[in-house]
Coordinates of C-alpha atoms in Angstrom, one line a residue:
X1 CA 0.0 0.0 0.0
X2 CA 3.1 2.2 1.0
X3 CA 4.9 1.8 -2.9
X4 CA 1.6 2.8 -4.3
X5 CA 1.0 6.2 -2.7
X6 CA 4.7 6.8 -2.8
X7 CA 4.2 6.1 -6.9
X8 CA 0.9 8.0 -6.8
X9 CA 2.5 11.1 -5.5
X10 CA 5.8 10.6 -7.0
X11 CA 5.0 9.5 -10.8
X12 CA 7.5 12.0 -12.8
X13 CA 10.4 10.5 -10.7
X14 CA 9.9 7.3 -11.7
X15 CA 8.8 7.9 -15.6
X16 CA 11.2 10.4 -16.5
X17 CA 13.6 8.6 -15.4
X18 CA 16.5 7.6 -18.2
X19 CA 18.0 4.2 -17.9
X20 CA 22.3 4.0 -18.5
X21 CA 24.2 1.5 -19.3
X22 CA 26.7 2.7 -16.7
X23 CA 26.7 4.9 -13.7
X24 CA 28.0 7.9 -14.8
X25 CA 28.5 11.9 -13.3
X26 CA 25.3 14.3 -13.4
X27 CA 26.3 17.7 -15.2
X28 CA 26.1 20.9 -13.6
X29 CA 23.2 22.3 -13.0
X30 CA 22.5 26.0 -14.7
X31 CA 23.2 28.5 -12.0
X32 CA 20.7 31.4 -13.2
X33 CA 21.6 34.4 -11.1
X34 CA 24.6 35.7 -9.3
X35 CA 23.1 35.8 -6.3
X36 CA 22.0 31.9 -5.7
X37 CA 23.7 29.3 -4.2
X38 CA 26.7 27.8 -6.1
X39 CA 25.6 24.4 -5.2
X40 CA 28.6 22.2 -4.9
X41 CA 31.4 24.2 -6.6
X42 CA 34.0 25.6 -4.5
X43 CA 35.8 29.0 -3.7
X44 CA 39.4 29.1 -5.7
X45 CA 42.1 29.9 -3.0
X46 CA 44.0 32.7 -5.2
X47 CA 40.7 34.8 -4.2
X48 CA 42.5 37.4 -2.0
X49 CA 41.4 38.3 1.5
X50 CA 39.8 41.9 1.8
X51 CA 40.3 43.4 5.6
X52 CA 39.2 47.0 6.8
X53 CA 40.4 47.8 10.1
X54 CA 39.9 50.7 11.6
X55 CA 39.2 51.5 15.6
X56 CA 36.3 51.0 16.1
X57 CA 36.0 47.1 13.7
X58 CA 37.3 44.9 11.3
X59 CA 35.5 44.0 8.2
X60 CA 36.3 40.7 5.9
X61 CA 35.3 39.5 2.6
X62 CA 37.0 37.9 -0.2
X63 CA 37.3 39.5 -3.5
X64 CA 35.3 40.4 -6.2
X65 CA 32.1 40.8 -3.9
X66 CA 30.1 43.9 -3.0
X67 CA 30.6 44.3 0.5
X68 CA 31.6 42.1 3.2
X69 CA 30.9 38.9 5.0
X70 CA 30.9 40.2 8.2
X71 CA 32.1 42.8 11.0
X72 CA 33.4 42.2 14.1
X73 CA 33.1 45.9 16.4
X74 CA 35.8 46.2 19.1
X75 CA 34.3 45.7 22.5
X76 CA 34.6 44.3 26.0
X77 CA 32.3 41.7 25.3
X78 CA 34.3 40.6 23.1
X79 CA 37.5 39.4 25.0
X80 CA 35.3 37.5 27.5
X81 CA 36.3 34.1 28.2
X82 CA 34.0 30.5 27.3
X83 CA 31.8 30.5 30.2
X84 CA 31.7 34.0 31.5
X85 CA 28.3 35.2 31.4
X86 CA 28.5 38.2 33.9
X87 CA 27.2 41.3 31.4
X88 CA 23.7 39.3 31.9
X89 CA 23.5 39.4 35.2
X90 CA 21.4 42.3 37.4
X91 CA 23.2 45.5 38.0
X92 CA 26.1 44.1 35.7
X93 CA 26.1 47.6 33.6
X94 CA 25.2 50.0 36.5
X95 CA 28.7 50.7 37.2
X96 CA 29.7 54.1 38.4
X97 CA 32.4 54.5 35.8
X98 CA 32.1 57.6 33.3
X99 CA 31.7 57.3 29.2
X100 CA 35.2 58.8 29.1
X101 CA 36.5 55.8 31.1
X102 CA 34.8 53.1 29.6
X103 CA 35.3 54.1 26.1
X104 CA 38.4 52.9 25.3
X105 CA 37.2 49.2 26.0
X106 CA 35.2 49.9 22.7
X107 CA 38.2 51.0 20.5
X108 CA 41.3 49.3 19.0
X109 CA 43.7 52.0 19.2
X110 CA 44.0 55.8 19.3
X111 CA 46.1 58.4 17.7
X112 CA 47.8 59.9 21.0
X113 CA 49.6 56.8 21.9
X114 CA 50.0 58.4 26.0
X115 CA 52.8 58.4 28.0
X116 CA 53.7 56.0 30.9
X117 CA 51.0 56.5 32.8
X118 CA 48.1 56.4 29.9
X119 CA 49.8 55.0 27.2
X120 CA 48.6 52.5 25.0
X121 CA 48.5 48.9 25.4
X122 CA 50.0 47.4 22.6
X123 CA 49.7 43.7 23.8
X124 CA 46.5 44.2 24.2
X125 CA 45.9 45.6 21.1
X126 CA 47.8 42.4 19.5
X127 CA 45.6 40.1 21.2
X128 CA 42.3 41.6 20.7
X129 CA 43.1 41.7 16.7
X130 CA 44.5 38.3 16.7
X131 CA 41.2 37.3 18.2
X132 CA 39.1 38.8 15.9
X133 CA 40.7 37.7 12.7
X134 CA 40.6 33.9 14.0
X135 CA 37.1 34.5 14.6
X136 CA 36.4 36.3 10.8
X137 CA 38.3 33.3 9.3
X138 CA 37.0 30.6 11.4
X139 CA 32.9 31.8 11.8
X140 CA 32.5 33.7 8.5
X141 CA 35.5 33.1 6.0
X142 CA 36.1 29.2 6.6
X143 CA 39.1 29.0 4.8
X144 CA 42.3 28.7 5.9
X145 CA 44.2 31.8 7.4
X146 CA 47.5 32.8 5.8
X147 CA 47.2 31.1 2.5
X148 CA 45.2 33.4 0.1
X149 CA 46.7 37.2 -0.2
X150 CA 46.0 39.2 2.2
X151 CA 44.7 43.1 1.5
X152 CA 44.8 45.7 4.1
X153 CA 42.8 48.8 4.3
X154 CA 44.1 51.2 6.6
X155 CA 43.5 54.9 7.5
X156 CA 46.0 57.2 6.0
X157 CA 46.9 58.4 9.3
X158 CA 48.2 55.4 11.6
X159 CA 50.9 55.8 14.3
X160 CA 54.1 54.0 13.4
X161 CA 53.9 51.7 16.9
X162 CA 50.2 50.7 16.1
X163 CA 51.0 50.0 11.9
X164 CA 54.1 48.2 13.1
X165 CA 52.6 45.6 16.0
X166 CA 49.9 45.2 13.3
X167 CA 52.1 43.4 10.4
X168 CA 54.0 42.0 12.8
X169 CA 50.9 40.0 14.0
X170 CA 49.9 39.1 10.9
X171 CA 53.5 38.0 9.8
X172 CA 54.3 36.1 13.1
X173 CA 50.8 34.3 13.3
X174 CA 50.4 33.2 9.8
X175 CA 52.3 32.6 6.7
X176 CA 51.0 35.6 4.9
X177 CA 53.7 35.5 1.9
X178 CA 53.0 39.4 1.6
X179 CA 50.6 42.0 2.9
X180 CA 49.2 45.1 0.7
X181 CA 48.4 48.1 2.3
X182 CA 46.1 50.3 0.7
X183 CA 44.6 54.0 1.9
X184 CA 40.8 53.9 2.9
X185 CA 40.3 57.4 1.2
X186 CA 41.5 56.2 -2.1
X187 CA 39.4 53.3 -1.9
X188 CA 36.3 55.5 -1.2
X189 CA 37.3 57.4 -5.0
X190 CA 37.7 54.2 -6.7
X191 CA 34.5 53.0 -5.2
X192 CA 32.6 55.4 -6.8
X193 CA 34.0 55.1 -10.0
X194 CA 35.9 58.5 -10.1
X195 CA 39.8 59.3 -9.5
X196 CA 39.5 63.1 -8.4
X197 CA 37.7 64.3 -5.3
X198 CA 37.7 65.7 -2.0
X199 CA 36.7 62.4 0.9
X200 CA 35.5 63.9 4.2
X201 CA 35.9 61.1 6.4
X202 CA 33.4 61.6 9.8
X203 CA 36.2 59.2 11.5
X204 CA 35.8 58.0 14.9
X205 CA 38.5 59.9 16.8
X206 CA 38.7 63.0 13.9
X207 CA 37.3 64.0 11.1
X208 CA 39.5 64.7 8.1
X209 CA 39.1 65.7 4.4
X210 CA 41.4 64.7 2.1
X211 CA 41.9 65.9 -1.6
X212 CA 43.0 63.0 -4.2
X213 CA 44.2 63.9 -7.3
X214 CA 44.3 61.0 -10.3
X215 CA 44.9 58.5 -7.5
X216 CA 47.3 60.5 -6.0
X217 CA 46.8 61.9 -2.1
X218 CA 47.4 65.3 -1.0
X219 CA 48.3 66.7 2.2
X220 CA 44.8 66.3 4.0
X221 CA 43.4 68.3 6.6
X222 CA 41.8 67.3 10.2
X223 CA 39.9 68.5 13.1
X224 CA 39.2 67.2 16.2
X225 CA 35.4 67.3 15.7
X226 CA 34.6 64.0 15.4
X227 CA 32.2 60.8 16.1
X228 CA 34.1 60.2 19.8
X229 CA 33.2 63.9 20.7
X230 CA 29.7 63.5 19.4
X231 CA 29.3 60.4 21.9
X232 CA 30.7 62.1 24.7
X233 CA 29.0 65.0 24.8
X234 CA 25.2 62.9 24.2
X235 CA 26.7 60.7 26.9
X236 CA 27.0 63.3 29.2
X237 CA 23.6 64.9 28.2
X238 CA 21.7 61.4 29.0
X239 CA 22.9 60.7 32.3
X240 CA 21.9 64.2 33.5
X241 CA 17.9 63.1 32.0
X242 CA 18.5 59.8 33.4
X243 CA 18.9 61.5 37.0
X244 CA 16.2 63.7 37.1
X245 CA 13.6 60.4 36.3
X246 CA 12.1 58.6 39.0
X247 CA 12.0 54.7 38.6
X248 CA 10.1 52.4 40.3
X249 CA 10.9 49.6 42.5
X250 CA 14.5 50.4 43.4
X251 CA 16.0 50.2 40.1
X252 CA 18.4 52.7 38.0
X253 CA 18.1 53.9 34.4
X254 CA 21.1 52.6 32.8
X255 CA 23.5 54.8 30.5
X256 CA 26.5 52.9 29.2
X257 CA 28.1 53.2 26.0
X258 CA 25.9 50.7 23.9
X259 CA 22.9 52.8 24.6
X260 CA 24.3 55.8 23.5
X261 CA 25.6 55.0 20.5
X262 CA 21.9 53.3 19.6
X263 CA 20.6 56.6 20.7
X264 CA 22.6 58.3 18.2
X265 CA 22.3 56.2 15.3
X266 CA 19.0 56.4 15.6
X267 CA 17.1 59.5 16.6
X268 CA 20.4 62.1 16.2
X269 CA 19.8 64.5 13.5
X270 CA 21.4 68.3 12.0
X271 CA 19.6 71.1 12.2
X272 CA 20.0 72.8 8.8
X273 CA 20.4 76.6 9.0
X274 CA 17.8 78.6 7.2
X275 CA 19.6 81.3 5.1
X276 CA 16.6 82.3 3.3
X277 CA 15.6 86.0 3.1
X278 CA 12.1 85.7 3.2
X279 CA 10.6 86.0 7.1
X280 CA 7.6 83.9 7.5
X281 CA 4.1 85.3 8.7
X282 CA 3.1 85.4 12.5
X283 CA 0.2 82.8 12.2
X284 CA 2.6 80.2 10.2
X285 CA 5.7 80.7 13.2
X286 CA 2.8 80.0 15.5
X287 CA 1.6 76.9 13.5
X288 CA 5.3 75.7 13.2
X289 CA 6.2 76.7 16.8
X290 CA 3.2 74.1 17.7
X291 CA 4.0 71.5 15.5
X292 CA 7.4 71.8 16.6
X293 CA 6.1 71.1 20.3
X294 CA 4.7 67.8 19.3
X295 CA 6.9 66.6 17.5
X296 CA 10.3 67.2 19.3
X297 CA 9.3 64.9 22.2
X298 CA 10.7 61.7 21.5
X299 CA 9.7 58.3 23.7
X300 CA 12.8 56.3 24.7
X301 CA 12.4 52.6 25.8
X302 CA 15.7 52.9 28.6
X303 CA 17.1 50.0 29.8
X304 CA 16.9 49.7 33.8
X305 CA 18.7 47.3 35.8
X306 CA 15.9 44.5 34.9
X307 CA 13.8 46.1 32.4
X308 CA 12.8 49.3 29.9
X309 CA 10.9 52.7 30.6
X310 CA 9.7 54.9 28.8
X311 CA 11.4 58.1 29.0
X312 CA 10.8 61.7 26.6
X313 CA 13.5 62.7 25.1
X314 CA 13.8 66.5 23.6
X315 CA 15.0 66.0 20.0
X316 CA 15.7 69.5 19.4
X317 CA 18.3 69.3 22.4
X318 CA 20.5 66.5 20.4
X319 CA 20.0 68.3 17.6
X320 CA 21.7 71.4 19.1
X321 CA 24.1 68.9 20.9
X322 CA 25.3 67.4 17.0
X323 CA 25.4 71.3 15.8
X324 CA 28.1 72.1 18.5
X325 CA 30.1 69.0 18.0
X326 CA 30.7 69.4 15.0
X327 CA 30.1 73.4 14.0
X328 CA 31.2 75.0 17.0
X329 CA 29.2 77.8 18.7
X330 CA 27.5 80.5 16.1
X331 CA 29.5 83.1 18.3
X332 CA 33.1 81.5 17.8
X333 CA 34.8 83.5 15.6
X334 CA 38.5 82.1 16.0
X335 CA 38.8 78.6 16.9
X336 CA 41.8 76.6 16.9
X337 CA 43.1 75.1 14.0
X338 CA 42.8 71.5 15.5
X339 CA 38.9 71.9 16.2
X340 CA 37.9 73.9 13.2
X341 CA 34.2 73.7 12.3
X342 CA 33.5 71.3 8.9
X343 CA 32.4 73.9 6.4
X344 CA 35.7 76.0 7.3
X345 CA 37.8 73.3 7.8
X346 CA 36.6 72.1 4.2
X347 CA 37.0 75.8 2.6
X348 CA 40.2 76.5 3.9
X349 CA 41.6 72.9 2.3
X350 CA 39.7 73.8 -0.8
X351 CA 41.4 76.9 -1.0
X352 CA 45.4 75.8 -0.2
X353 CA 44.5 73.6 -3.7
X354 CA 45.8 74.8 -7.0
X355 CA 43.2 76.4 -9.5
X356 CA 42.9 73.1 -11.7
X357 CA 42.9 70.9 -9.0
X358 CA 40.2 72.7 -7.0
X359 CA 37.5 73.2 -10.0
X360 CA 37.8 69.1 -10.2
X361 CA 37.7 68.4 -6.6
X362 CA 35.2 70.8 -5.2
X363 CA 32.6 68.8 -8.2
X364 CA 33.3 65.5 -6.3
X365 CA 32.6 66.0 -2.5
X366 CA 32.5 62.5 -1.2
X367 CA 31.0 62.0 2.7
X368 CA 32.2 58.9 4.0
X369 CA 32.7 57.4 8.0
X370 CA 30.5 56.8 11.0
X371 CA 28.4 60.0 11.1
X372 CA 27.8 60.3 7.3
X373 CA 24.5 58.5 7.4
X374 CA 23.4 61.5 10.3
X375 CA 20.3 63.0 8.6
X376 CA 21.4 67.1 7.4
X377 CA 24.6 66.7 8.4
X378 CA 25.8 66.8 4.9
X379 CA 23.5 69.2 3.8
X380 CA 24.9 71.4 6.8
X381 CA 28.3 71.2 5.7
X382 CA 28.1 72.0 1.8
X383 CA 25.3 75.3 3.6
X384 CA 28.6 76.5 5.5
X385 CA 31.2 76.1 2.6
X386 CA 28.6 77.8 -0.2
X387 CA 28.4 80.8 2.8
X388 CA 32.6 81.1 3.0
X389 CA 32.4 81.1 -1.1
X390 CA 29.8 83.8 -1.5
X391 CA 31.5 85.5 1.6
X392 CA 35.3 85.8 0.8
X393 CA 35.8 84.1 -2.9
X394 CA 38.7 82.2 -3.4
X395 CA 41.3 84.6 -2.2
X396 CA 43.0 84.4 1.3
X397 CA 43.1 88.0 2.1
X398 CA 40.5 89.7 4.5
X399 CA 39.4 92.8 5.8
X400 CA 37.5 95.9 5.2
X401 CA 40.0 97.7 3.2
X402 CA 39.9 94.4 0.6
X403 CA 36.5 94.6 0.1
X404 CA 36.6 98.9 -0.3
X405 CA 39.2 97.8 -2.8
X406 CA 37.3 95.0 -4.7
X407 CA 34.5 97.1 -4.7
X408 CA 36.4 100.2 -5.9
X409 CA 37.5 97.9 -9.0
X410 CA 34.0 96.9 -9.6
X411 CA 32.6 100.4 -10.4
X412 CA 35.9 100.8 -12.3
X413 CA 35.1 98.3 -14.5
X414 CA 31.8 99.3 -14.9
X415 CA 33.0 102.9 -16.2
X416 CA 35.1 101.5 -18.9
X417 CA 32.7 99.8 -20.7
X418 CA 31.5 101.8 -23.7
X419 CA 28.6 101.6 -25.9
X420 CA 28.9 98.2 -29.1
X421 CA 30.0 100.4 -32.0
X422 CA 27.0 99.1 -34.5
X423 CA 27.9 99.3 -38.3
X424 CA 25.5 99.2 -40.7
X425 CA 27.2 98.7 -43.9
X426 CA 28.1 95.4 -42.4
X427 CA 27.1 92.8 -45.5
X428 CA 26.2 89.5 -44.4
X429 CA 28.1 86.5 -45.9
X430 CA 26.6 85.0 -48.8
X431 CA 26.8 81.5 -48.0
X432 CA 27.5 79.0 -44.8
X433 CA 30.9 79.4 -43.3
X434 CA 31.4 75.0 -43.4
X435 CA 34.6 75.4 -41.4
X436 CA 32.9 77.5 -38.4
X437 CA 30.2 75.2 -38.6
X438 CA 32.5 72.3 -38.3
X439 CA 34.4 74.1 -35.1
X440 CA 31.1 74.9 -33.4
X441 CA 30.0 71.1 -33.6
X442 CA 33.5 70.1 -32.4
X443 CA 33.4 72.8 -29.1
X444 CA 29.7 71.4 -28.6
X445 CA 30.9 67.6 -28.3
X446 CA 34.1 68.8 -26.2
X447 CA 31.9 70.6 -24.1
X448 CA 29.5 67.6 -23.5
X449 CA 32.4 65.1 -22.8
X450 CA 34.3 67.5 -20.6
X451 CA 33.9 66.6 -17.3
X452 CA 31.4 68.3 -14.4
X453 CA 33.7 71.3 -12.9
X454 CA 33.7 74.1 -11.1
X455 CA 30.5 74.3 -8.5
X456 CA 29.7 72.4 -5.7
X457 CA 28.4 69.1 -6.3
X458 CA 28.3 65.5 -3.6
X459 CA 28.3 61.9 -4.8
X460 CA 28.0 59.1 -3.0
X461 CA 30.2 56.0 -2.8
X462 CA 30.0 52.2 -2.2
X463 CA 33.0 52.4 0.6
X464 CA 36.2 51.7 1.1
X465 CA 36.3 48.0 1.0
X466 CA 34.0 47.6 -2.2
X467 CA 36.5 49.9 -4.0
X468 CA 39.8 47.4 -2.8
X469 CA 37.4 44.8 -3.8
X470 CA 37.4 46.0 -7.1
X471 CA 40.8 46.4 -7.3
X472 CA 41.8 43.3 -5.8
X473 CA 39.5 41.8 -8.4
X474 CA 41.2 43.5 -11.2
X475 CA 45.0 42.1 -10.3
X476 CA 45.9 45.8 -9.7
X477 CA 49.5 45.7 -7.5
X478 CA 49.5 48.4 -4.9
X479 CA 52.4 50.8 -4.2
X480 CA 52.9 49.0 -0.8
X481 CA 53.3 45.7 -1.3
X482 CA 55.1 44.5 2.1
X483 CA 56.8 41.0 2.0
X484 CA 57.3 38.6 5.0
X485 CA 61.1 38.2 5.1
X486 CA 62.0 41.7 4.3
X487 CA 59.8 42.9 7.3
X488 CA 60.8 40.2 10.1
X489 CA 64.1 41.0 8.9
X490 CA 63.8 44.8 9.3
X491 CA 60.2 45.7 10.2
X492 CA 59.5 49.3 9.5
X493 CA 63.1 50.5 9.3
X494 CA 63.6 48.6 6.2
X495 CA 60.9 50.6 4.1
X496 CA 62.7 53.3 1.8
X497 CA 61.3 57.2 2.3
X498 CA 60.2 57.1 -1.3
X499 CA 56.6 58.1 -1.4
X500 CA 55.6 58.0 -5.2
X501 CA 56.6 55.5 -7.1
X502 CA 57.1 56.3 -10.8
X503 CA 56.5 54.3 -14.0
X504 CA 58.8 55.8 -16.3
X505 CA 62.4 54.2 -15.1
X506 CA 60.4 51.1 -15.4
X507 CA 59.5 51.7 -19.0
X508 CA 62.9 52.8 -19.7
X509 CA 65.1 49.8 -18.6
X510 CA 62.3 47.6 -20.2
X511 CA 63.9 48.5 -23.6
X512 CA 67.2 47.4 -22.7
X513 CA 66.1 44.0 -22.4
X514 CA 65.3 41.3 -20.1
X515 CA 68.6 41.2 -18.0
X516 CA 68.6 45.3 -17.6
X517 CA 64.7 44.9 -16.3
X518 CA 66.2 41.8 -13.4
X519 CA 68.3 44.1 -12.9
X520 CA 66.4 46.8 -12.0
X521 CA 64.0 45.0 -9.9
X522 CA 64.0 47.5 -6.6
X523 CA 64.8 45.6 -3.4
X524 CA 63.7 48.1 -1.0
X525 CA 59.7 48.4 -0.2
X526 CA 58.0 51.7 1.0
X527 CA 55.4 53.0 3.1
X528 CA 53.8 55.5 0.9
X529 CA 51.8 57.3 2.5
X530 CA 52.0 56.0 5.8
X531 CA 56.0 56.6 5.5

């Protein structure tokens, strides 16, 4: 009864069926899409290995792909033992210890290495990575460690100690034949399919903007405002809400560093500056003012020491808060030139740019980093820098007397023009001019292919480890290319201080044949622009 149901049901199994005279290998199946599952096929091992560290996480992937496998955040949590189950317990988080003390459990390094006192752990450091590789390789990568290439994107600014202890990890641990470094902000340009721009970076410890120029990085500029500042300061603002609530049964509104940050990614916002001339009417400021009431009270589910309460949060007050972090006070005039605000800090690194350099870069404005995806904080930024255009031009000089002067030469311009001199015995030409014709067609095309310069313009990018993806994918070698034996011999001391490398020697000894180009092969490596 059981083989005829089973028939029944199952009747194009058994018909379709094609008898062989021998057992033989199915073909492959048809794989349709990109995205579905390979089925039995496996990954080659020359695929190289795609890391992007930074403090605050590492991201892996292999290459080729559109974004990584995973991300692994630096926290406390994350150096616990097998077995150690404390952060659920009651009252685990309601420590007394400040955000500014508990911070540096959720970051990998920092740029101000310390002195004896503070200064940074380095062992720690090495162990924390180590563990968090092993676990990208052994929970998300499942290949073996050391035996495809191995890709590094870095920050372009990285303190000697912490770049060093980082190779030497990787060198020491596995058999990584070489490492390539490549810069996160070049990565960003290549990502979006450009190779000139300005990347503004809203880093975790700074923000900096950098201009790149065909590939090539300029001296950058940075400021201290930055996403560690912005978390701080909210920190800080929190805990003085969380005191003046009352909570029932005994228990304490929690404020540790996890909750902060999820405060911020989620309900932090700009406030964009209205330059606009025209002053509303009373009735719609009153109609606004009351809208505004409603909806600036925001409902926060807080963690307690056992459970969540609701508690109303004034958005307009973080608003404010994210406006001073990272614009300063409307009544600053002179700040330092560490903790510039982002519009002027952008100006002033548009302005140090040559002319031909500037009208491409100031076209290709590229926000990148943990506080890009803040909601007007763009928008902010490209408000202040238009203001310092329209404001001063592109010229460095200030004052009252320079604008008396540019003034002055206005309406001296404006005097010396004179009436068009219109002739009437002008006779037109009797037939088509072909070769003008021809040149306006040709200006018309130039002018269509020439590329976008000269205003103010943003574009968005896929990231930086999409971007060494694709060049990873492509077989492209990058400038800094370390090998194993040359750094355990050495480490950093071995790199030479040559920053660019050039192509044309290369080209030139390849014409003298193949024993000139052996010969020629450099034996030193170099840091570019982490040298």
């Amino acid at each position: 009864m059981a083989s005829t149901t089973a028939s029944a049901i199952r009747p194009s199994l058994r018909d379709n069926r094609q008898p062989s005279g021998s057992p033989h290998t199915p073909t492959s199946r048809f794989i349709s899409s990109t995205y579905s599952s390979p089925g039995s096929t496996f990954r080659q091992e020359e695929d190289a290995v795609i890391i992007e560290l930074d403090p605050r996480g590492l991201s892996a992937g292999f290459e080729g792909e559109s974004g990584p496998q995973c991300f692994i955040p630096f926290c406390p949590d994350g150096a616990r033992r097998v077995g150690d189950y404390r952060q659920w317990l009651p009252g685990y988080k309601c420590s007394n210890a400040t955000l500014a003390e508990t911070v540096s459990g959720y970051e990998l390094w920092r740029n101000d290495l310390g002195l004896d006192g503070n200064a940074l752990d380095l062992g720690l450091l090495e162990d924390r990575l180590e563990r968090a590789v092993r676990e990208a390789y052994n929970t998300y990568l499942l290949t073996d460690v050391g035996v495809a290439r191995l890709v590094l994107v870095l920050p372009s600014l990285v303190p000697h100690p912490v770049l060093s202890t980082i190779i030497t990890l990787l060198f020491e641990r596995w058999k990584y034949a070489s490492i390539a470094l490549l810069p996160k902000p070049t990565m960003c340009l290549a990502a979006a399919g450009i190779r000139s721009g300005i990347v503004i970076d809203f880093g975790w410890e700074e923000t900096s903007v950098t201009p790149i120029y065909e590939y090539r990085e300029l001296q950058s500029m940075r400021s201290t405002r930055s996403m560690k500042h912005l978390t701080l300061r909210v920190g800080e603002w929190l805990r003085a809400i969380a005191e003046q609530q009352t909570v029932a049964g005994g228990q304490t509104l929690t404020c540790d560093f996890d909750f902060v940050e999820d405060t911020i990614s989620r309900i932090a916002t700009c406030a964009t500056s209205n330059r606009d001339d025209q002053t509303p009417s009373e009735e719609m400021q009153q109609l606004s003012l009351a809208e505004s009431e409603v909806q600036d009270a925001i409902n926060l589910d807080w963690p307690t020491t056992t459970s969540t309460q609701s508690v109303p949060v004034p958005r307009s007050e973080l608003s404010r808060l994210v406006n001073e972090c990272f614009f300063g006070l409307p009544n600053q005039d002179s700040p330092d030139d560490e903790e510039l605000p982002l519009g002027r800090l952008l100006y002033h690194k548009l302005l140090q740019l040559p002319a031909d350099v500037r009208g491409l870069c100031i076209s290709r404005l590229m926000f990148v980093g943990q506080g890009a995806p803040i909601p007007g904080l763009k928008q902010e930024t490209i408000a202040q820098l238009k203001a310092h255009i329209k404001a001063h031009g592109w010229t460095p000089v200030r004052g009252t007397h320079v604008q008396k002067q540019r003034k002055g030469l206005v309406e001296m311009a404006q005097a010396r023009t004179t009436p068009v001199d219109v002739r009437f015995d002008t006779v037109p030409p009797a037939g088509k001019d072909y070769v003008e014709e021809k040149l306006q067609k040709q200006k018309a095309k130039e002018a269509q292919q020439q590329d976008v310069q000269g205003h103010v313009r943003v574009i968005d990018s896929l990231g930086a480890w999409a971007g060494a993806s694709l060049l990873a994918s492509l077989k492209v070698k990058g400038v800094v290319e370390i090998e194993r034996n040359k750094f355990l011999d050495h480490g950093l001391a071995g790199a030479s201080r040559e920053v660019d490398v050039s192509v044309v020697p290369q080209q030139r000894m390849s014409t003298l044949g193949i024993g000139a180009a052996k010969g020629s092969d450099r034996t030193s490596w170099t840091l570019g622009s982490w040298g």
